[in-house]
PDB file of C-alpha atoms and ligand atoms in Angstrom:
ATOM      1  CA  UNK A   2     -32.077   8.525   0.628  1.00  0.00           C
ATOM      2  CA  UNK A   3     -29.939   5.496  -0.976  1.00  0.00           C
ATOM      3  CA  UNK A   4     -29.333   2.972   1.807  1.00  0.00           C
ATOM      4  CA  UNK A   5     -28.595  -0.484   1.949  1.00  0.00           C
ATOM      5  CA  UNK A   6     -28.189  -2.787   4.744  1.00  0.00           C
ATOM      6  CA  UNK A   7     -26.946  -6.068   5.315  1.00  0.00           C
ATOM      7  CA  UNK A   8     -26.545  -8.172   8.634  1.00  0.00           C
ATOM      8  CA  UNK A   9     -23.471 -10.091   9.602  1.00  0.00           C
ATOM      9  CA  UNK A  10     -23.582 -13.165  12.504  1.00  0.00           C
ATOM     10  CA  UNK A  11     -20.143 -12.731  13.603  1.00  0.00           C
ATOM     11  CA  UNK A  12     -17.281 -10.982  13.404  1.00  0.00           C
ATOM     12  CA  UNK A  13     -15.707 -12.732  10.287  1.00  0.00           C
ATOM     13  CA  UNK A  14     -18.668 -11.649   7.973  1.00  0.00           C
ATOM     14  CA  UNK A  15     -17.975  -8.378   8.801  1.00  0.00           C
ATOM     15  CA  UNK A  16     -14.451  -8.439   8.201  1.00  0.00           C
ATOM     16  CA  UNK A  17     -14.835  -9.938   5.023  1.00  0.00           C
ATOM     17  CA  UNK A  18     -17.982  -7.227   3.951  1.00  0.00           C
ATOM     18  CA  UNK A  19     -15.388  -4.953   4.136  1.00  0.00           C
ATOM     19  CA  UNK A  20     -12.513  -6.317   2.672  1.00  0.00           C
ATOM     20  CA  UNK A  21     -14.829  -7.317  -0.545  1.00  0.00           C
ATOM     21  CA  UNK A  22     -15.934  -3.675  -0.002  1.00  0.00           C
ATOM     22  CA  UNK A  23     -11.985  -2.585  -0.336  1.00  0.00           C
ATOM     23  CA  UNK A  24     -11.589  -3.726  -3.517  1.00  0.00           C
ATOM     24  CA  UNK A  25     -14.118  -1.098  -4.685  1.00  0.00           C
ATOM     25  CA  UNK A  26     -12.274   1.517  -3.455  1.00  0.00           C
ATOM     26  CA  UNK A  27      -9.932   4.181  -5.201  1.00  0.00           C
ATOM     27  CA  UNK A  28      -7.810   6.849  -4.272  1.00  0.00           C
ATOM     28  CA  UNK A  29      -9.895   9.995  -2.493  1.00  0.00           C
ATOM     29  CA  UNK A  30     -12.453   7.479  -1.071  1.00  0.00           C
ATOM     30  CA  UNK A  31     -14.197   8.798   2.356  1.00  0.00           C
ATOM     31  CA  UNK A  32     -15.847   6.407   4.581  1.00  0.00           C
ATOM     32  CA  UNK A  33     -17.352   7.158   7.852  1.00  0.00           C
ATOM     33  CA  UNK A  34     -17.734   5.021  10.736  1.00  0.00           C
ATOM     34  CA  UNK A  35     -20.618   4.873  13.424  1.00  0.00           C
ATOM     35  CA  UNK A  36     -21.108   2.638  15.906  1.00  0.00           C
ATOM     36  CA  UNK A  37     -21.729   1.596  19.674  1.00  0.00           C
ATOM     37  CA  UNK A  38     -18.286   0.441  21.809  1.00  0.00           C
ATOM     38  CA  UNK A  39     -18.080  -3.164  20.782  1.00  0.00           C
ATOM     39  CA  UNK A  40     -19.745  -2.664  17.878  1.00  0.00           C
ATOM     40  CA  UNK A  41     -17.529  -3.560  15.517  1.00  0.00           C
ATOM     41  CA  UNK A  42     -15.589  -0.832  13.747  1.00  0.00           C
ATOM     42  CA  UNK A  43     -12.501  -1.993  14.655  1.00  0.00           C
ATOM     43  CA  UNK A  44     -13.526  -4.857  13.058  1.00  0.00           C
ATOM     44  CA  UNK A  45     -14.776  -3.303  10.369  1.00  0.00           C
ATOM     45  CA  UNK A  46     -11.307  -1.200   9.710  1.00  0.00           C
ATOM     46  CA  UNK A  47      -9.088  -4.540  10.366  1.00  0.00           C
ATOM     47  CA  UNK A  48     -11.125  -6.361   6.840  1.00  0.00           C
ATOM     48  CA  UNK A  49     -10.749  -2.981   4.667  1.00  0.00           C
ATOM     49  CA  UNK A  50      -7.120  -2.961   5.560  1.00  0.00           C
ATOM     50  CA  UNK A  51      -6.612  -6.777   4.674  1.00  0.00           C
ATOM     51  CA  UNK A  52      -8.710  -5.899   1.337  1.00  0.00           C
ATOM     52  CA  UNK A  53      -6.415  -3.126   0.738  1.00  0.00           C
ATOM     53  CA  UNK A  54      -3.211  -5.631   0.633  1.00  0.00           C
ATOM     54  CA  UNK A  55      -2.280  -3.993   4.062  1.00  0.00           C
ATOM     55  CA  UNK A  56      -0.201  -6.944   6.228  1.00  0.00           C
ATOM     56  CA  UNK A  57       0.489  -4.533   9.278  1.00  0.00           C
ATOM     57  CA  UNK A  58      -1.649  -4.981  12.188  1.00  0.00           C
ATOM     58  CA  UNK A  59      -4.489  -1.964  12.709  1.00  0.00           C
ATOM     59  CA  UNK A  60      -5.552  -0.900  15.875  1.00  0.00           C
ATOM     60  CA  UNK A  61      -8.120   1.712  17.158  1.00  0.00           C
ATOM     61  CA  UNK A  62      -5.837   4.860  16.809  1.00  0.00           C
ATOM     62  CA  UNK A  63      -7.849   6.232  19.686  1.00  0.00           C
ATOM     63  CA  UNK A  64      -5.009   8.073  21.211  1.00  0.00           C
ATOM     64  CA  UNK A  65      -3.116   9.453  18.424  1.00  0.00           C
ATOM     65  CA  UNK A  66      -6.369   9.968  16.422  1.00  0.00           C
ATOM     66  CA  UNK A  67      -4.381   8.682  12.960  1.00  0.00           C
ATOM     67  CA  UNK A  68      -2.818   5.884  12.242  1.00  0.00           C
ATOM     68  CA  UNK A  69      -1.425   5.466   7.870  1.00  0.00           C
ATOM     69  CA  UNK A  70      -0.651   2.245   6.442  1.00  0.00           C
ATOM     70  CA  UNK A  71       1.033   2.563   3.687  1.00  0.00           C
ATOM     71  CA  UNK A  72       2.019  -0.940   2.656  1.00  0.00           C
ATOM     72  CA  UNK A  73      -1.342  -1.390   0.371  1.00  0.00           C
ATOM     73  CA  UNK A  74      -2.518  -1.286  -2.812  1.00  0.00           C
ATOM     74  CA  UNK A  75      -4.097   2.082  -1.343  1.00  0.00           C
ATOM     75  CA  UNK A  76      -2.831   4.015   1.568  1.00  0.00           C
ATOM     76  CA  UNK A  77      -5.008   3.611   4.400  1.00  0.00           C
ATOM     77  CA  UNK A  78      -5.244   6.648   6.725  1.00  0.00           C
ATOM     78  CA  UNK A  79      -7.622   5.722   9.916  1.00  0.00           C
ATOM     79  CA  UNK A  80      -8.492   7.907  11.809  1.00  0.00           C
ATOM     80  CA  UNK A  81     -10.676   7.853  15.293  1.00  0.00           C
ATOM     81  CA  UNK A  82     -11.660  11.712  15.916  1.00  0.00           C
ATOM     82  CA  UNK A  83     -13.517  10.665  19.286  1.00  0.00           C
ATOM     83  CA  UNK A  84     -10.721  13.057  21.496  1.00  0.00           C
ATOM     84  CA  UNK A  85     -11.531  15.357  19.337  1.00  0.00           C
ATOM     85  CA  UNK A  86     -14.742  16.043  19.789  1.00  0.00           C
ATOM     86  CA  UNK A  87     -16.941  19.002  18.457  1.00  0.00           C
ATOM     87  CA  UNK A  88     -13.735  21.164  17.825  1.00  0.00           C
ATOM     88  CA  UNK A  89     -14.460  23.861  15.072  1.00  0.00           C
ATOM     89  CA  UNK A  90     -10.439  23.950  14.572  1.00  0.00           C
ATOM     90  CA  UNK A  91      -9.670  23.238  11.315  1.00  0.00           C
ATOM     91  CA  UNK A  92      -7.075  20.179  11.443  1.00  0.00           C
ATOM     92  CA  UNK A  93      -6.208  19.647   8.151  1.00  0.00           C
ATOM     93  CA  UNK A  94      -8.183  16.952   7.552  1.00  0.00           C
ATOM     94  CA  UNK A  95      -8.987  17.734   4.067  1.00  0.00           C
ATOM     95  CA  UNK A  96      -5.241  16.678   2.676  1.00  0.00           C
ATOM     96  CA  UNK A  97      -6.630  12.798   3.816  1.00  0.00           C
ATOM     97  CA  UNK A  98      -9.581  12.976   2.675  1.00  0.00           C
ATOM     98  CA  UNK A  99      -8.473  15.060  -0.992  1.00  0.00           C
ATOM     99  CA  UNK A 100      -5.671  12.523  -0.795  1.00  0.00           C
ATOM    100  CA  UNK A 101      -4.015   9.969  -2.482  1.00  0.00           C
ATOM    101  CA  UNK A 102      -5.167   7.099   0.072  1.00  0.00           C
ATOM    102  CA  UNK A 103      -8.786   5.699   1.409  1.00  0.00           C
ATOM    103  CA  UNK A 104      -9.473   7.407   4.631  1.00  0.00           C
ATOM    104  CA  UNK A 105     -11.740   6.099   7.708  1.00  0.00           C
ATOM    105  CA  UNK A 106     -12.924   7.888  10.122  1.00  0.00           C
ATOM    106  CA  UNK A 107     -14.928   6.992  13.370  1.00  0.00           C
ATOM    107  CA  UNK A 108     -16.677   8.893  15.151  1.00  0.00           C
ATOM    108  CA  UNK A 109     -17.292  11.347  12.387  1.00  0.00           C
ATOM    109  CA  UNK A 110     -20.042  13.101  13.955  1.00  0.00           C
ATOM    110  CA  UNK A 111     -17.902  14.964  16.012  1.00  0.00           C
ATOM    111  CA  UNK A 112     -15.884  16.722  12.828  1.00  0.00           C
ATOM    112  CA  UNK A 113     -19.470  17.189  10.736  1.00  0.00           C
ATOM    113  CA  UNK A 114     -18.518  20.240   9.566  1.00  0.00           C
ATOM    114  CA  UNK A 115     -15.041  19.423   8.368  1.00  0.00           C
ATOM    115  CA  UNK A 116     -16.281  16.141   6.539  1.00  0.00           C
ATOM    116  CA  UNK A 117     -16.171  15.984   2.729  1.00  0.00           C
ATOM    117  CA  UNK A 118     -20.137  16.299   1.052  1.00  0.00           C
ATOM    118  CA  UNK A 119     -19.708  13.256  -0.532  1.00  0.00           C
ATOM    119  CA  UNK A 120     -18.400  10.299   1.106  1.00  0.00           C
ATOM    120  CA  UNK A 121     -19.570   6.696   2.269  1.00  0.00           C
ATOM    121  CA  UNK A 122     -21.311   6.843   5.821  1.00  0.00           C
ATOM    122  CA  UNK A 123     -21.534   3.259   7.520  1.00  0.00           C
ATOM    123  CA  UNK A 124     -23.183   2.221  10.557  1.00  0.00           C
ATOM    124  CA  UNK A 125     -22.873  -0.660  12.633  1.00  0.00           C
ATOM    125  CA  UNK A 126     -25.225  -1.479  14.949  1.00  0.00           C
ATOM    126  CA  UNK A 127     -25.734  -3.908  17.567  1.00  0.00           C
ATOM    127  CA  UNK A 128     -28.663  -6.667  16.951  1.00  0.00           C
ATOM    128  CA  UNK A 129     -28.285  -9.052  19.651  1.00  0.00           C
ATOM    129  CA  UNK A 130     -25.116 -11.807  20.311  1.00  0.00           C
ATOM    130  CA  UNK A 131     -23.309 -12.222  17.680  1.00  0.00           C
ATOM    131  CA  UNK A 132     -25.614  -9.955  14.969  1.00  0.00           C
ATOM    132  CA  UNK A 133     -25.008  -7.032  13.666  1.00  0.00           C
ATOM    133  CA  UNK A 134     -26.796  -4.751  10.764  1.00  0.00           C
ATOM    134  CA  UNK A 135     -24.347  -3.148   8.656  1.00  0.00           C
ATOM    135  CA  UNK A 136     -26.159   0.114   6.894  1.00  0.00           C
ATOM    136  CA  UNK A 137     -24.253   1.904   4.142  1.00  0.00           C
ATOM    137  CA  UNK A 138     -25.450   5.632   3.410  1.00  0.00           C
ATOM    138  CA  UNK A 139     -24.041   6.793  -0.117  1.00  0.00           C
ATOM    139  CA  UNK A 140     -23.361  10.447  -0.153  1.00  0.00           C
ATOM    140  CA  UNK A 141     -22.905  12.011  -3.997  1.00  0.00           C
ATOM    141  CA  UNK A 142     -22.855   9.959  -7.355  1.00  0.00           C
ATOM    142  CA  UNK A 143     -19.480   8.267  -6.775  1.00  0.00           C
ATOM    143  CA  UNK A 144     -20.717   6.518  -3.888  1.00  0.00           C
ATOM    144  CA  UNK A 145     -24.329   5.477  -4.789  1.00  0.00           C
ATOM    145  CA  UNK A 146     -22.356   3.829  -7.729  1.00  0.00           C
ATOM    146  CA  UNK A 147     -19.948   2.253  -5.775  1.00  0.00           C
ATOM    147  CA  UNK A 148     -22.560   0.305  -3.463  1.00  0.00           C
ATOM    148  CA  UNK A 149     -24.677  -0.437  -6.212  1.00  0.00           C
ATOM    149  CA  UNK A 150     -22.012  -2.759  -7.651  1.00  0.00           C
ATOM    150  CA  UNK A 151     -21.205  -3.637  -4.668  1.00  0.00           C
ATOM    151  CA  UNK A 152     -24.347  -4.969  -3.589  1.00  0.00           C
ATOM    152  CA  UNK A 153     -25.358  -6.028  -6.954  1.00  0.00           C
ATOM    153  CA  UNK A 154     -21.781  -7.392  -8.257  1.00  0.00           C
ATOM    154  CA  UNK A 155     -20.712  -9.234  -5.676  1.00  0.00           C
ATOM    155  CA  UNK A 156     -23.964 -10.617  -4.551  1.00  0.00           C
ATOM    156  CA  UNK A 157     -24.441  -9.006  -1.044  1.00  0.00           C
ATOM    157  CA  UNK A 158     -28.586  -8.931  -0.626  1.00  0.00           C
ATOM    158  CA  UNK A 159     -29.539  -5.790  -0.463  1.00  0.00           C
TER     159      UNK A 159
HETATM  160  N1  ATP B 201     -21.206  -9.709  13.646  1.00  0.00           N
HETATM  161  C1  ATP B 201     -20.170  -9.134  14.294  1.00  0.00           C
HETATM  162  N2  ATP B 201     -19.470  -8.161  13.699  1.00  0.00           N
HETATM  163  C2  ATP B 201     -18.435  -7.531  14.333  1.00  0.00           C
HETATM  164  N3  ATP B 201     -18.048  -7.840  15.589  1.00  0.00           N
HETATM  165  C3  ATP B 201     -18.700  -8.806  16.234  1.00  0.00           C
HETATM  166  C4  ATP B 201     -19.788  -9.493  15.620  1.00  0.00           C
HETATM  167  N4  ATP B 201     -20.261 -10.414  16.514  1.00  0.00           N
HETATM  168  C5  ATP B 201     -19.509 -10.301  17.605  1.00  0.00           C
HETATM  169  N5  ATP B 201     -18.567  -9.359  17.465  1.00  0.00           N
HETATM  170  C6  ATP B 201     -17.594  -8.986  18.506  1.00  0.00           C
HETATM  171  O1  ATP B 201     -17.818  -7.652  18.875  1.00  0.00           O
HETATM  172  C7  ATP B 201     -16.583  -7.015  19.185  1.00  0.00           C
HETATM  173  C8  ATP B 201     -16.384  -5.823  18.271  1.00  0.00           C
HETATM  174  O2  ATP B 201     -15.207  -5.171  18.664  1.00  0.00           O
HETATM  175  P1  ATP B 201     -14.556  -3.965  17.883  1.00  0.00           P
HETATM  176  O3  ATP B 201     -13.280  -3.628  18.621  1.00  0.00           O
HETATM  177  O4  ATP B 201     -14.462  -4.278  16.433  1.00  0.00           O
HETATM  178  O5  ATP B 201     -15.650  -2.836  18.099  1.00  0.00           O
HETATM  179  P2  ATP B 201     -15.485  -1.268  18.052  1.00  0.00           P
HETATM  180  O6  ATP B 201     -16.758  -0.753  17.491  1.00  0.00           O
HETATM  181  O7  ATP B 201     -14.229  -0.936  17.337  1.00  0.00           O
HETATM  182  O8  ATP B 201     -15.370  -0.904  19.553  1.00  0.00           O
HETATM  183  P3  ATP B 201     -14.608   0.321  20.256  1.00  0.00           P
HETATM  184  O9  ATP B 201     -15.355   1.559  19.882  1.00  0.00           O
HETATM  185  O10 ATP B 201     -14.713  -0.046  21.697  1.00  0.00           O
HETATM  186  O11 ATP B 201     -13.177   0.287  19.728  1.00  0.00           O
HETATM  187  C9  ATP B 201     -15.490  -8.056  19.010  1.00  0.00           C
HETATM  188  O12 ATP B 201     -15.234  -8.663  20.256  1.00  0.00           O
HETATM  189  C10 ATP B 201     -16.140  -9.053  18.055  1.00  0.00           C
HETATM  190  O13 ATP B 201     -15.618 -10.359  18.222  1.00  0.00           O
END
């Protein structure tokens, strides 16, 4: 399995992983979101959305599991499916994620079955402090491509 993993010593190298990772991104683009409370996926979300050109302010859409920001160069549909959990309904998910926007979602474990085949899994885990690994799992051609240049392009170790 393609993985690569990188680890961040504070929140600000996180946030700007992701926002260099944003600029990869194109319309239909999946990315799924793991991580411990506090781990940083918030985080995580707030640097994609400032790498998309997005000026509003995200926060964990917890309670209305989607929030869309729309001011981008991409839409940016988050979503945070943890209220959700293990439902077999179908939500309509697919019109995000087949959509014209990037789409986020944390806690994606819980909607497995609904999830696109190919899509960008990340995990953030906790190291110690301030440390955190950041582990990208490419699902499908599009994706192994996209972390290979950005890895390789813009010079994050792999
Ligand atoms: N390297 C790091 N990367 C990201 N966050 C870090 C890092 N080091 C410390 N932090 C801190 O960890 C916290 C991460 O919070 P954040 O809200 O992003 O996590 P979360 O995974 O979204 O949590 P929750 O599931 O509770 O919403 C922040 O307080 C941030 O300052």
């Amino acid at each position: 399995m393609d993985q690569f993993e990188i680890k961040t010593t504070n929140p600000e190298e996180t946030g700007n992983m992701a926002m260099k990772l944003a600029q990869h991104l194109q319309a239909g683009d999946v990315i799924t979101l793991e991580g411990d409370l506090g781990a940083g996926k918030t985080t995580f979300v707030k640097g994609l959305a400032k790498g998309l050109g997005i000026g509003r302010t995200v926060n964990s859409p917890t309670f209305t599991i989607m929030k869309e920001y729309t001011d981008g160069r991409l839409p940016l549909y988050h979503m945070d499916v943890y209220r959700i959990e293990n439902s077999d309904e179908d939500l309509g998910f697919d019109e995000f994620f087949d959509g014209d926007g990037v789409t986020v979602v944390e806690w994606a474990h819980y909607i497995e079955d609904q999830l696109p085949e190919e899509r960008l899994d990340v995990f953030i885990r906790y190291i110690q402090d301030n440390t955190r690994s950041l582990i990208f799992r490419p699902k499908g051609k599009r994706y192994i491509k996209l972390c290979k240049e950005f890895f390789t392009d813009d010079g994050i170790s792999d």
